[in-house]
Amino acid sequence: MNVSTSIICSSGTSHHSRFQLFDFPENSNYLVIFYISHLFFVMMSLTINYFKIWI
C-alpha cells in the first residue's frame, strides 16, 4: 500500500511541476478536468494492478 501511494505522489508531483511551465490564468477549468481525469486514470491502474495480484 505504501508503494502505490508513493507512486501516486511521484506521478502527481511530476504532473504538477509540468503544469508550472504553463500559465492558465482563466483556464482553471482545464486544470480541474485534467486533475479529475488523472485521478481516474490512477485509480483504474491501481485497481488493475490489484486484480492482477489476486488473479
PDB file of C-alpha atoms in Angstrom:
ATOM      1  CA  MET A   1       0.000   0.000   0.000  1.00  0.00           C
ATOM      2  CA  ASN A   2       2.870   2.377   0.774  1.00  0.00           C
ATOM      3  CA  VAL A   3       4.470   1.614  -2.583  1.00  0.00           C
ATOM      4  CA  SER A   4       1.325   2.530  -4.512  1.00  0.00           C
ATOM      5  CA  THR A   5       0.845   5.760  -2.556  1.00  0.00           C
ATOM      6  CA  SER A   6       4.464   6.784  -3.176  1.00  0.00           C
ATOM      7  CA  ILE A   7       3.988   6.095  -6.902  1.00  0.00           C
ATOM      8  CA  ILE A   8       0.869   8.275  -6.885  1.00  0.00           C
ATOM      9  CA  CYS A   9       2.756  11.034  -5.073  1.00  0.00           C
ATOM     10  CA  SER A  10       5.686  10.927  -7.502  1.00  0.00           C
ATOM     11  CA  SER A  11       3.447  10.951 -10.593  1.00  0.00           C
ATOM     12  CA  GLY A  12       1.328  13.720  -9.109  1.00  0.00           C
ATOM     13  CA  THR A  13       4.355  15.896  -8.392  1.00  0.00           C
ATOM     14  CA  SER A  14       5.720  15.352 -11.907  1.00  0.00           C
ATOM     15  CA  HIS A  15       2.402  16.435 -13.407  1.00  0.00           C
ATOM     16  CA  HIS A  16       2.280  19.393 -11.017  1.00  0.00           C
ATOM     17  CA  SER A  17       5.790  20.534 -11.939  1.00  0.00           C
ATOM     18  CA  ARG A  18       4.885  20.141 -15.608  1.00  0.00           C
ATOM     19  CA  PHE A  19       1.939  22.459 -15.034  1.00  0.00           C
ATOM     20  CA  GLN A  20       4.262  25.096 -13.584  1.00  0.00           C
ATOM     21  CA  LEU A  21       5.571  25.609 -17.125  1.00  0.00           C
ATOM     22  CA  PHE A  22       2.138  26.665 -18.362  1.00  0.00           C
ATOM     23  CA  ASP A  23       0.052  29.586 -17.179  1.00  0.00           C
ATOM     24  CA  PHE A  24      -3.703  29.125 -17.008  1.00  0.00           C
ATOM     25  CA  PRO A  25      -4.976  32.408 -15.538  1.00  0.00           C
ATOM     26  CA  GLU A  26      -8.507  31.976 -16.877  1.00  0.00           C
ATOM     27  CA  ASN A  27      -8.445  28.324 -17.894  1.00  0.00           C
ATOM     28  CA  SER A  28      -8.664  26.872 -14.380  1.00  0.00           C
ATOM     29  CA  ASN A  29     -11.492  24.572 -15.517  1.00  0.00           C
ATOM     30  CA  TYR A  30      -8.996  22.780 -17.751  1.00  0.00           C
ATOM     31  CA  LEU A  31      -6.813  22.117 -14.718  1.00  0.00           C
ATOM     32  CA  VAL A  32      -9.754  20.649 -12.819  1.00  0.00           C
ATOM     33  CA  ILE A  33     -10.749  18.408 -15.735  1.00  0.00           C
ATOM     34  CA  PHE A  34      -7.170  17.217 -16.185  1.00  0.00           C
ATOM     35  CA  TYR A  35      -6.792  16.580 -12.453  1.00  0.00           C
ATOM     36  CA  ILE A  36     -10.009  14.531 -12.303  1.00  0.00           C
ATOM     37  CA  SER A  37      -9.047  12.515 -15.388  1.00  0.00           C
ATOM     38  CA  HIS A  38      -5.568  11.918 -13.981  1.00  0.00           C
ATOM     39  CA  LEU A  39      -7.063  10.814 -10.668  1.00  0.00           C
ATOM     40  CA  PHE A  40      -9.422   8.463 -12.525  1.00  0.00           C
ATOM     41  CA  PHE A  41      -6.520   7.030 -14.526  1.00  0.00           C
ATOM     42  CA  VAL A  42      -4.501   6.412 -11.360  1.00  0.00           C
ATOM     43  CA  MET A  43      -7.450   4.696  -9.685  1.00  0.00           C
ATOM     44  CA  MET A  44      -8.013   2.499 -12.748  1.00  0.00           C
ATOM     45  CA  SER A  45      -4.356   1.457 -12.894  1.00  0.00           C
ATOM     46  CA  LEU A  46      -4.375   0.713  -9.162  1.00  0.00           C
ATOM     47  CA  THR A  47      -7.474  -1.475  -9.447  1.00  0.00           C
ATOM     48  CA  ILE A  48      -5.993  -3.288 -12.459  1.00  0.00           C
ATOM     49  CA  ASN A  49      -2.786  -3.996 -10.529  1.00  0.00           C
ATOM     50  CA  TYR A  50      -4.838  -5.071  -7.521  1.00  0.00           C
ATOM     51  CA  PHE A  51      -6.787  -7.573  -9.614  1.00  0.00           C
ATOM     52  CA  LYS A  52      -3.588  -8.801 -11.243  1.00  0.00           C
ATOM     53  CA  ILE A  53      -2.253  -9.654  -7.797  1.00  0.00           C
ATOM     54  CA  TRP A  54      -5.388 -11.604  -6.908  1.00  0.00           C
ATOM     55  CA  ILE A  55      -5.581 -13.379 -10.256  1.00  0.00           C
TER      56      ILE A  55
END
